[in-house]
Amino acid sequence: MNREESPMLLIGIGTAGAAMARGVRRAFGDGMRYAVADTDAETAVEGEPFTLLGGDRLSGRGAGGDIVAGRLAAEGSIKVIDEHLEGVRLAVIVTALGGGTGGGATLEAAKHLGELGIPSVVFATTPFTFEGDDRQRNSRGVMTMIEDAANATFFLPLDKLIGDTGNMSDAMRRAIDVVSGGVTLFWRLVERPGYIRLDTERLRHMLAGAGRGRFATVTVQGPGRADAAVERIMRSEMLAVSSAPVRSTLCGILAGDDLLLSEVGKIADGVRGAFGGHTFDLATVNDEATFSGRLSVVVMLFEAGVRGEGEEKPGSVMSGHRRRPKGALGIGPTGRGRFKNAEPTIWRDEDLDVPTFIRKNLSLDL
Ligand SMILES: Nc1nc2c(ncn2[C@@H]2O[C@H](COP(=O)(O)OP(=O)(O)OP(=O)(O)O)[C@@H](O)[C@H]2O)c(=O)[nH]1
Ligand SMILES: [Mg+2]
């Protein structure tokens, strides 16, 4: 499949987001359709599809860690990205929260894509603890808003992503490698044919109201690799970042010609048994050239109902607006009336404007 034909577009936003998108592109190889957007002109690389955000406002010097500047910059210029959207049916955004552009511009990009009827999935890292309070605050301040604007979001805490081993000096580089590796596997799952296919349309449907998700990948080889994969998935810190109930699960298995039916069964049963959810989807990719002898598993857990409760209709994804989970009283956490455009009150990663019984997933059984 060549670039123009692919219905999926990868967009790297902000300086670290651009580095992640490049990492995915390098790992995936030809046929990957991608674009990069930043307020910093220095991020541009010769021959790469680059969109400079906030040209007049920021003169190509970056948002300087200011979310509002990043957001305003994108608001005025995000339409420039339309030149990359011909035939795009699903956009995957990779970004790093903590600076001004990753947070601010991602929010505007997801909103813009939604207005165009293009669903978006956001993979966003959140800062290392050692980066300090300002960056943590920057990150927390936009998470709920991005979640509201995009169809599905994965927030990946850098602390958990690479653990606390290794040198601090190369922590960022390793983190980018891990995120890029995970997103590349996700990409292959959709774009490379497998026995149980996950194509863009099926994914669009699945992600329509997916909401906040958890994402992990593992790669194993050797005897007992299926058991090892299940065990590592179950121990994954990335899947333990939240304890909210799982509404739907997607499990992807990528392997070479030696993938056994019994291995597929073991992994599917293991993941289904560990995380449950109303719906469980399985996809496999057979790619001998890339995975010979190895086996990779991608697991996505979603906390909002996809097709389980309240039946999301396939066409509704065209609105680009994901359905928020509803409590028993039918009150959604999105503000209404005079609160419609109010900024959420975030405390310890929780949106306090959302009624407690919804935040805590309690059913009032009325
Ligand atoms: N991999 C990698 N990650 C980085 C690097 N610098 C920062 N990060 C991570 O990315 C987050 C956002 O930083 P940047 O990407 O520099 O910020 P930005 O989105 O470009 O925003 P502004 O620079 O303020 O316009 C940080 O809080 C870090 O967690 C880097 O050099 N490499
Ligand atoms: Mg920057």
Tab-separated table of C-alpha atoms and ligand atoms in Angstrom:
chain	number	residue	atom	x	y	z
A	1	MET	CA	0.000	0.000	0.000
A	2	ASN	CA	1.541	3.318	-0.847
A	3	ARG	CA	1.280	6.517	1.129
A	4	GLU	CA	-1.538	8.104	-0.825
A	5	GLU	CA	-3.751	5.012	-0.633
A	6	SER	CA	-3.553	4.464	3.103
A	7	PRO	CA	-6.703	5.574	4.945
A	8	MET	CA	-4.698	6.117	8.161
A	9	LEU	CA	-2.532	9.132	8.859
A	10	LEU	CA	-0.006	9.402	11.679
A	11	ILE	CA	0.456	12.944	12.992
A	12	GLY	CA	3.336	13.846	15.311
A	13	ILE	CA	2.597	17.041	17.285
A	14	GLY	CA	5.205	19.094	19.171
A	15	THR	CA	8.950	18.510	19.296
A	16	ALA	CA	8.936	15.163	21.103
A	17	GLY	CA	5.780	14.145	19.192
A	18	ALA	CA	7.646	14.723	15.934
A	19	ALA	CA	10.495	12.508	17.173
A	20	MET	CA	8.000	9.759	18.021
A	21	ALA	CA	6.324	9.961	14.606
A	22	ARG	CA	9.752	9.666	12.988
A	23	GLY	CA	10.537	6.647	15.163
A	24	VAL	CA	7.354	4.928	14.000
A	25	ARG	CA	8.065	5.816	10.396
A	26	ARG	CA	11.599	4.412	10.618
A	27	ALA	CA	10.385	1.185	12.194
A	28	PHE	CA	7.431	0.698	9.856
A	29	GLY	CA	9.215	1.529	6.635
A	30	ASP	CA	7.661	2.441	3.302
A	31	GLY	CA	3.947	2.882	2.993
A	32	MET	CA	3.480	4.825	6.163
A	33	ARG	CA	1.511	8.005	5.710
A	34	TYR	CA	2.564	10.617	8.250
A	35	ALA	CA	2.845	14.325	8.947
A	36	VAL	CA	4.520	16.428	11.595
A	37	ALA	CA	3.252	19.692	13.149
A	38	ASP	CA	5.072	21.963	15.581
A	39	THR	CA	5.302	25.618	16.567
A	40	ASP	CA	9.079	25.286	16.384
A	41	ALA	CA	10.446	25.714	12.858
A	42	GLU	CA	13.631	23.870	13.822
A	43	THR	CA	11.668	20.627	14.066
A	44	ALA	CA	11.241	20.616	10.278
A	45	VAL	CA	13.392	18.136	8.391
A	46	GLU	CA	14.099	18.476	4.690
A	47	GLY	CA	11.675	16.429	2.584
A	48	GLU	CA	9.304	15.667	5.466
A	49	PRO	CA	5.617	16.693	5.490
A	50	PHE	CA	5.837	19.472	8.092
A	51	THR	CA	3.201	21.982	9.223
A	52	LEU	CA	4.388	25.052	11.107
A	53	LEU	CA	1.780	26.084	13.650
A	54	GLY	CA	1.266	29.650	14.856
A	55	GLY	CA	3.568	31.152	12.269
A	56	ASP	CA	2.725	34.843	12.798
A	57	ARG	CA	2.040	34.550	16.473
A	58	LEU	CA	5.113	32.588	17.520
A	59	SER	CA	7.498	33.220	14.613
A	60	GLY	CA	8.515	29.566	14.561
A	61	ARG	CA	10.168	29.666	17.976
A	62	GLY	CA	7.959	27.156	19.821
A	63	ALA	CA	5.379	27.720	22.539
A	64	GLY	CA	7.964	27.903	25.339
A	65	GLY	CA	6.053	25.491	27.567
A	66	ASP	CA	2.905	27.647	27.474
A	67	ILE	CA	-0.188	25.531	26.787
A	68	VAL	CA	-2.335	28.572	26.014
A	69	ALA	CA	0.204	29.803	23.460
A	70	GLY	CA	0.336	26.337	21.897
A	71	ARG	CA	-3.419	26.165	21.751
A	72	LEU	CA	-3.883	29.633	20.264
A	73	ALA	CA	-1.146	28.978	17.744
A	74	ALA	CA	-2.860	25.827	16.592
A	75	GLU	CA	-6.308	27.400	16.616
A	76	GLY	CA	-5.186	29.916	14.027
A	77	SER	CA	-3.310	27.554	11.778
A	78	ILE	CA	-4.395	23.942	12.256
A	79	LYS	CA	-6.316	24.036	8.967
A	80	VAL	CA	-2.954	23.946	7.188
A	81	ILE	CA	-2.884	20.277	8.067
A	82	ASP	CA	-5.837	19.676	5.717
A	83	GLU	CA	-3.426	19.317	2.809
A	84	HIS	CA	-2.402	15.956	4.323
A	85	LEU	CA	-5.937	14.693	4.909
A	86	GLU	CA	-7.037	13.620	1.432
A	87	GLY	CA	-8.805	10.253	1.789
A	88	VAL	CA	-7.901	9.924	5.482
A	89	ARG	CA	-10.445	7.865	7.456
A	90	LEU	CA	-8.598	7.684	10.778
A	91	ALA	CA	-5.911	9.896	12.316
A	92	VAL	CA	-3.459	8.665	14.930
A	93	ILE	CA	-1.777	11.461	16.883
A	94	VAL	CA	1.459	10.873	18.795
A	95	THR	CA	2.557	13.574	21.191
A	96	ALA	CA	4.241	14.307	24.512
A	97	LEU	CA	2.384	16.328	27.123
A	98	GLY	CA	4.383	18.660	29.334
A	99	GLY	CA	5.333	21.394	26.852
A	100	GLY	CA	3.065	23.985	25.254
A	101	THR	CA	2.613	22.552	21.789
A	102	GLY	CA	2.063	18.856	22.552
A	103	GLY	CA	-0.806	19.683	24.903
A	104	GLY	CA	-2.332	22.798	23.337
A	105	ALA	CA	-2.051	21.911	19.666
A	106	THR	CA	-3.134	18.287	20.116
A	107	LEU	CA	-6.390	19.492	21.615
A	108	GLU	CA	-7.032	21.793	18.661
A	109	ALA	CA	-5.998	19.137	16.139
A	110	ALA	CA	-8.378	16.540	17.615
A	111	LYS	CA	-11.211	19.092	17.597
A	112	HIS	CA	-10.492	20.062	14.006
A	113	LEU	CA	-10.345	16.451	12.847
A	114	GLY	CA	-13.647	15.800	14.624
A	115	GLU	CA	-15.246	18.702	12.756
A	116	LEU	CA	-14.075	17.149	9.500
A	117	GLY	CA	-15.583	13.784	10.501
A	118	ILE	CA	-12.190	12.127	10.916
A	119	PRO	CA	-11.947	10.130	14.156
A	120	SER	CA	-8.716	10.497	16.086
A	121	VAL	CA	-6.756	8.256	18.408
A	122	VAL	CA	-4.215	10.026	20.620
A	123	PHE	CA	-1.113	8.396	22.123
A	124	ALA	CA	0.335	10.951	24.556
A	125	THR	CA	3.176	10.518	27.013
A	126	THR	CA	2.930	12.299	30.362
A	127	PRO	CA	6.128	13.743	31.883
A	128	PHE	CA	8.645	11.984	34.096
A	129	THR	CA	8.299	12.957	37.761
A	130	PHE	CA	11.836	14.353	37.646
A	131	GLU	CA	10.708	16.958	35.109
A	132	GLY	CA	8.977	18.890	37.893
A	133	ASP	CA	5.587	20.274	38.853
A	134	ASP	CA	5.110	22.752	36.015
A	135	ARG	CA	5.266	20.097	33.342
A	136	GLN	CA	3.093	17.754	35.360
A	137	ARG	CA	0.509	20.523	35.752
A	138	ASN	CA	0.678	21.326	32.042
A	139	SER	CA	0.009	17.721	31.299
A	140	ARG	CA	-2.829	17.208	33.778
A	141	GLY	CA	-4.521	20.427	32.699
A	142	VAL	CA	-5.189	19.208	29.168
A	143	MET	CA	-5.752	15.492	29.596
A	144	THR	CA	-9.510	15.660	30.135
A	145	MET	CA	-9.949	18.169	27.332
A	146	ILE	CA	-7.998	16.021	24.874
A	147	GLU	CA	-9.978	13.015	26.005
A	148	ASP	CA	-13.150	14.888	25.252
A	149	ALA	CA	-12.042	16.045	21.796
A	150	ALA	CA	-10.518	12.777	20.548
A	151	ASN	CA	-12.324	9.469	20.029
A	152	ALA	CA	-9.814	7.399	21.953
A	153	THR	CA	-6.853	8.429	24.097
A	154	PHE	CA	-3.904	6.601	25.607
A	155	PHE	CA	-1.948	8.511	28.234
A	156	LEU	CA	1.408	6.833	28.731
A	157	PRO	CA	3.266	7.875	31.894
A	158	LEU	CA	6.969	8.030	31.038
A	159	ASP	CA	7.903	6.908	34.577
A	160	LYS	CA	6.048	3.648	34.076
A	161	LEU	CA	6.961	3.254	30.450
A	162	ILE	CA	10.672	2.707	30.946
A	163	GLY	CA	10.851	2.043	34.686
A	164	ASP	CA	13.613	3.510	36.811
A	165	THR	CA	16.544	1.560	35.458
A	166	GLY	CA	19.217	2.966	33.167
A	167	ASN	CA	20.721	6.415	32.834
A	168	MET	CA	18.667	9.503	33.262
A	169	SER	CA	20.536	11.092	30.375
A	170	ASP	CA	19.069	8.762	27.785
A	171	ALA	CA	15.649	8.292	29.448
A	172	MET	CA	13.910	10.493	26.871
A	173	ARG	CA	15.425	8.667	23.960
A	174	ARG	CA	14.489	5.278	25.369
A	175	ALA	CA	10.964	6.505	26.086
A	176	ILE	CA	10.569	7.601	22.489
A	177	ASP	CA	11.817	4.210	21.335
A	178	VAL	CA	9.248	2.426	23.497
A	179	VAL	CA	6.320	4.597	22.361
A	180	SER	CA	7.394	4.371	18.725
A	181	GLY	CA	7.734	0.595	18.996
A	182	GLY	CA	4.245	0.250	20.467
A	183	VAL	CA	2.593	2.518	17.920
A	184	THR	CA	4.408	0.726	15.085
A	185	LEU	CA	2.947	-2.595	16.206
A	186	PHE	CA	-0.487	-0.997	16.337
A	187	TRP	CA	0.055	0.327	12.821
A	188	ARG	CA	1.083	-3.053	11.460
A	189	LEU	CA	-1.974	-4.584	13.043
A	190	VAL	CA	-4.193	-2.381	10.916
A	191	GLU	CA	-2.200	-2.036	7.730
A	192	ARG	CA	-0.693	-5.491	7.248
A	193	PRO	CA	-3.013	-8.302	6.220
A	194	GLY	CA	-3.562	-11.095	8.737
A	195	TYR	CA	-5.762	-14.142	9.138
A	196	ILE	CA	-8.066	-12.226	11.462
A	197	ARG	CA	-8.028	-8.749	10.011
A	198	LEU	CA	-8.398	-5.443	11.732
A	199	ASP	CA	-8.959	-2.936	8.963
A	200	THR	CA	-9.425	0.789	9.247
A	201	GLU	CA	-13.205	0.612	9.016
A	202	ARG	CA	-13.465	-1.959	11.773
A	203	LEU	CA	-11.100	0.090	13.892
A	204	ARG	CA	-13.082	3.289	13.224
A	205	HIS	CA	-16.172	1.537	14.419
A	206	MET	CA	-14.428	0.176	17.493
A	207	LEU	CA	-12.921	3.500	18.459
A	208	ALA	CA	-16.054	5.567	17.909
A	209	GLY	CA	-16.753	5.985	21.613
A	210	ALA	CA	-13.771	4.205	23.084
A	211	GLY	CA	-12.705	6.986	25.461
A	212	ARG	CA	-9.690	6.658	27.703
A	213	GLY	CA	-7.696	3.535	27.083
A	214	ARG	CA	-4.718	1.603	28.357
A	215	PHE	CA	-2.149	0.265	25.966
A	216	ALA	CA	0.675	-2.231	26.237
A	217	THR	CA	2.803	-4.345	23.943
A	218	VAL	CA	5.124	-7.269	24.608
A	219	THR	CA	7.472	-9.205	22.346
A	220	VAL	CA	8.552	-12.742	23.172
A	221	GLN	CA	10.319	-15.652	21.545
A	222	GLY	CA	11.409	-19.208	22.253
A	223	PRO	CA	9.560	-22.155	23.758
A	224	GLY	CA	6.532	-21.281	25.877
A	225	ARG	CA	6.353	-17.840	24.259
A	226	ALA	CA	2.542	-17.664	24.350
A	227	ASP	CA	2.496	-18.293	28.116
A	228	ALA	CA	5.312	-15.792	28.577
A	229	ALA	CA	3.376	-13.174	26.581
A	230	VAL	CA	0.250	-13.613	28.700
A	231	GLU	CA	2.243	-13.450	31.917
A	232	ARG	CA	4.038	-10.266	30.891
A	233	ILE	CA	0.807	-8.649	29.702
A	234	MET	CA	-0.807	-9.418	33.034
A	235	ARG	CA	2.126	-7.863	34.900
A	236	SER	CA	2.320	-4.811	32.623
A	237	GLU	CA	2.454	-1.557	34.556
A	238	MET	CA	0.968	0.221	31.572
A	239	LEU	CA	-2.255	-1.738	31.911
A	240	ALA	CA	-2.366	-1.073	35.635
A	241	VAL	CA	-2.265	2.739	35.344
A	242	SER	CA	-5.989	2.846	36.056
A	243	SER	CA	-8.365	0.600	37.929
A	244	ALA	CA	-11.494	1.774	36.099
A	245	PRO	CA	-13.596	-1.101	34.791
A	246	VAL	CA	-12.707	-2.252	31.290
A	247	ARG	CA	-15.598	-2.008	28.831
A	248	SER	CA	-13.874	-3.400	25.767
A	249	THR	CA	-10.629	-5.124	24.900
A	250	LEU	CA	-8.673	-5.360	21.675
A	251	CYS	CA	-5.949	-7.986	21.463
A	252	GLY	CA	-3.616	-8.136	18.479
A	253	ILE	CA	-1.107	-10.915	17.809
A	254	LEU	CA	1.697	-10.326	15.320
A	255	ALA	CA	3.901	-13.257	14.316
A	256	GLY	CA	5.594	-15.158	11.518
A	257	ASP	CA	4.534	-18.355	9.741
A	258	ASP	CA	5.230	-20.448	12.841
A	259	LEU	CA	2.303	-19.004	14.820
A	260	LEU	CA	0.294	-21.929	16.185
A	261	LEU	CA	-3.448	-22.031	16.525
A	262	SER	CA	-2.945	-23.145	20.120
A	263	GLU	CA	-0.819	-20.046	20.793
A	264	VAL	CA	-3.576	-17.784	19.473
A	265	GLY	CA	-6.062	-19.568	21.733
A	266	LYS	CA	-3.806	-19.296	24.772
A	267	ILE	CA	-3.154	-15.600	24.315
A	268	ALA	CA	-6.781	-14.722	23.517
A	269	ASP	CA	-8.061	-16.696	26.512
A	270	GLY	CA	-5.380	-15.266	28.790
A	271	VAL	CA	-6.060	-11.650	27.856
A	272	ARG	CA	-9.837	-12.090	27.885
A	273	GLY	CA	-9.664	-13.797	31.256
A	274	ALA	CA	-7.387	-11.153	32.759
A	275	PHE	CA	-9.247	-8.033	31.671
A	276	GLY	CA	-12.745	-9.040	30.597
A	277	GLY	CA	-14.975	-6.267	29.248
A	278	HIS	CA	-18.273	-6.340	27.393
A	279	THR	CA	-16.599	-6.793	24.042
A	280	PHE	CA	-13.434	-8.597	23.047
A	281	ASP	CA	-11.840	-8.232	19.629
A	282	LEU	CA	-8.970	-10.301	18.311
A	283	ALA	CA	-6.766	-9.546	15.311
A	284	THR	CA	-3.690	-11.317	13.992
A	285	VAL	CA	-0.958	-10.310	11.587
A	286	ASN	CA	1.197	-12.792	9.733
A	287	ASP	CA	4.469	-11.227	8.671
A	288	GLU	CA	7.276	-13.760	8.370
A	289	ALA	CA	9.837	-11.211	7.244
A	290	THR	CA	9.418	-9.049	10.357
A	291	PHE	CA	8.441	-11.482	13.081
A	292	SER	CA	10.199	-14.730	12.158
A	293	GLY	CA	10.465	-16.718	15.413
A	294	ARG	CA	9.108	-13.814	17.433
A	295	LEU	CA	5.644	-12.977	18.576
A	296	SER	CA	4.307	-9.571	19.605
A	297	VAL	CA	1.066	-8.923	21.429
A	298	VAL	CA	-0.715	-5.561	21.473
A	299	VAL	CA	-3.415	-5.048	24.095
A	300	MET	CA	-5.788	-2.095	24.219
A	301	LEU	CA	-8.264	-1.755	27.066
A	302	PHE	CA	-11.028	0.837	26.835
A	303	GLU	CA	-12.894	2.281	29.755
A	304	ALA	CA	-15.869	3.859	27.963
A	305	GLY	CA	-18.539	1.708	26.330
A	306	VAL	CA	-17.917	1.052	22.675
A	307	ARG	CA	-20.607	-1.248	21.461
A	308	GLY	CA	-21.540	-2.768	24.771
A	309	GLU	CA	-23.805	-0.256	26.422
A	310	GLY	CA	-26.088	2.034	24.514
A	311	GLU	CA	-24.987	0.662	21.105
A	312	GLU	CA	-22.817	3.135	19.244
A	313	LYS	CA	-23.981	3.121	15.633
A	314	PRO	CA	-21.285	2.735	13.001
A	315	GLY	CA	-22.356	5.940	11.255
A	316	SER	CA	-22.180	8.023	14.392
A	317	VAL	CA	-18.426	8.117	14.175
A	318	MET	CA	-18.891	10.569	11.325
A	319	SER	CA	-19.867	13.203	13.827
A	320	GLY	CA	-16.325	12.874	15.102
A	321	HIS	CA	-17.725	13.251	18.570
A	322	ARG	CA	-17.203	10.368	20.884
A	323	ARG	CA	-19.979	9.310	23.170
A	324	ARG	CA	-19.135	9.911	26.820
A	325	PRO	CA	-19.930	7.173	29.300
A	326	LYS	CA	-23.258	7.873	30.929
A	327	GLY	CA	-24.179	7.263	34.539
A	328	ALA	CA	-27.442	5.674	35.607
A	329	LEU	CA	-29.086	9.102	35.701
A	330	GLY	CA	-28.019	9.767	32.155
A	331	ILE	CA	-25.879	12.738	33.166
A	332	GLY	CA	-22.765	12.895	31.045
A	333	PRO	CA	-19.620	14.513	32.393
A	334	THR	CA	-19.594	17.070	29.568
A	335	GLY	CA	-20.736	20.518	30.724
A	336	ARG	CA	-24.019	21.822	29.413
A	337	GLY	CA	-25.728	25.204	29.111
A	338	ARG	CA	-23.682	27.960	30.706
A	339	PHE	CA	-21.014	25.376	31.669
A	340	LYS	CA	-20.627	24.256	28.090
A	341	ASN	CA	-17.302	25.959	27.486
A	342	ALA	CA	-16.051	26.013	31.061
A	343	GLU	CA	-12.579	24.644	31.753
A	344	PRO	CA	-12.773	21.495	33.876
A	345	THR	CA	-11.637	21.556	37.524
A	346	ILE	CA	-8.850	18.994	37.638
A	347	TRP	CA	-7.514	17.745	40.952
A	348	ARG	CA	-5.223	14.733	41.225
A	349	ASP	CA	-6.096	13.729	37.661
A	350	GLU	CA	-9.812	13.745	38.371
A	351	ASP	CA	-12.360	16.103	36.862
A	352	LEU	CA	-14.224	17.383	39.897
A	353	ASP	CA	-17.010	18.815	37.762
A	354	VAL	CA	-18.071	15.245	37.056
A	355	PRO	CA	-20.480	13.952	39.707
A	356	THR	CA	-18.767	11.652	42.206
A	357	PHE	CA	-20.920	8.634	41.402
A	358	ILE	CA	-19.868	8.808	37.764
A	359	ARG	CA	-16.169	9.328	38.587
A	360	LYS	CA	-16.244	6.351	40.892
A	361	ASN	CA	-18.301	4.258	38.487
A	362	LEU	CA	-21.068	3.667	41.009
A	363	SER	CA	-24.454	2.620	39.784
A	364	LEU	CA	-27.389	4.261	41.520
A	365	ASP	CA	-29.815	1.682	40.126
A	366	LEU	CA	-32.615	4.181	39.721
B	1	LIG	N1	12.164	12.035	23.609
B	1	LIG	C1	12.258	13.224	24.045
B	1	LIG	N2	11.270	13.646	24.806
B	1	LIG	C2	11.354	14.843	25.241
B	1	LIG	C3	12.479	15.641	24.907
B	1	LIG	N3	12.301	16.794	25.460
B	1	LIG	C4	11.133	16.718	26.105
B	1	LIG	N4	10.557	15.522	25.996
B	1	LIG	C5	9.261	15.080	26.610
B	1	LIG	O1	8.250	15.736	25.917
B	1	LIG	C6	7.514	16.604	26.763
B	1	LIG	C7	7.128	17.802	25.958
B	1	LIG	O2	8.294	18.478	25.547
B	1	LIG	P1	8.464	19.074	24.092
B	1	LIG	O3	8.091	18.082	23.072
B	1	LIG	O4	9.827	19.631	24.027
B	1	LIG	O5	7.393	20.240	24.137
B	1	LIG	P2	6.524	20.791	22.913
B	1	LIG	O6	5.294	20.010	22.799
B	1	LIG	O7	7.406	20.900	21.710
B	1	LIG	O8	6.092	22.225	23.439
B	1	LIG	P3	6.910	23.620	23.375
B	1	LIG	O9	8.358	23.281	23.185
B	1	LIG	O10	6.593	24.264	24.651
B	1	LIG	O11	6.368	24.334	22.201
B	1	LIG	C8	8.458	16.843	27.933
B	1	LIG	O12	7.774	17.203	29.108
B	1	LIG	C9	9.159	15.521	28.040
B	1	LIG	O13	8.367	14.610	28.802
B	1	LIG	C10	13.519	15.114	24.077
B	1	LIG	O14	14.520	15.722	23.756
B	1	LIG	N5	13.334	13.895	23.677
B	2	MG	MG	9.031	22.275	21.371
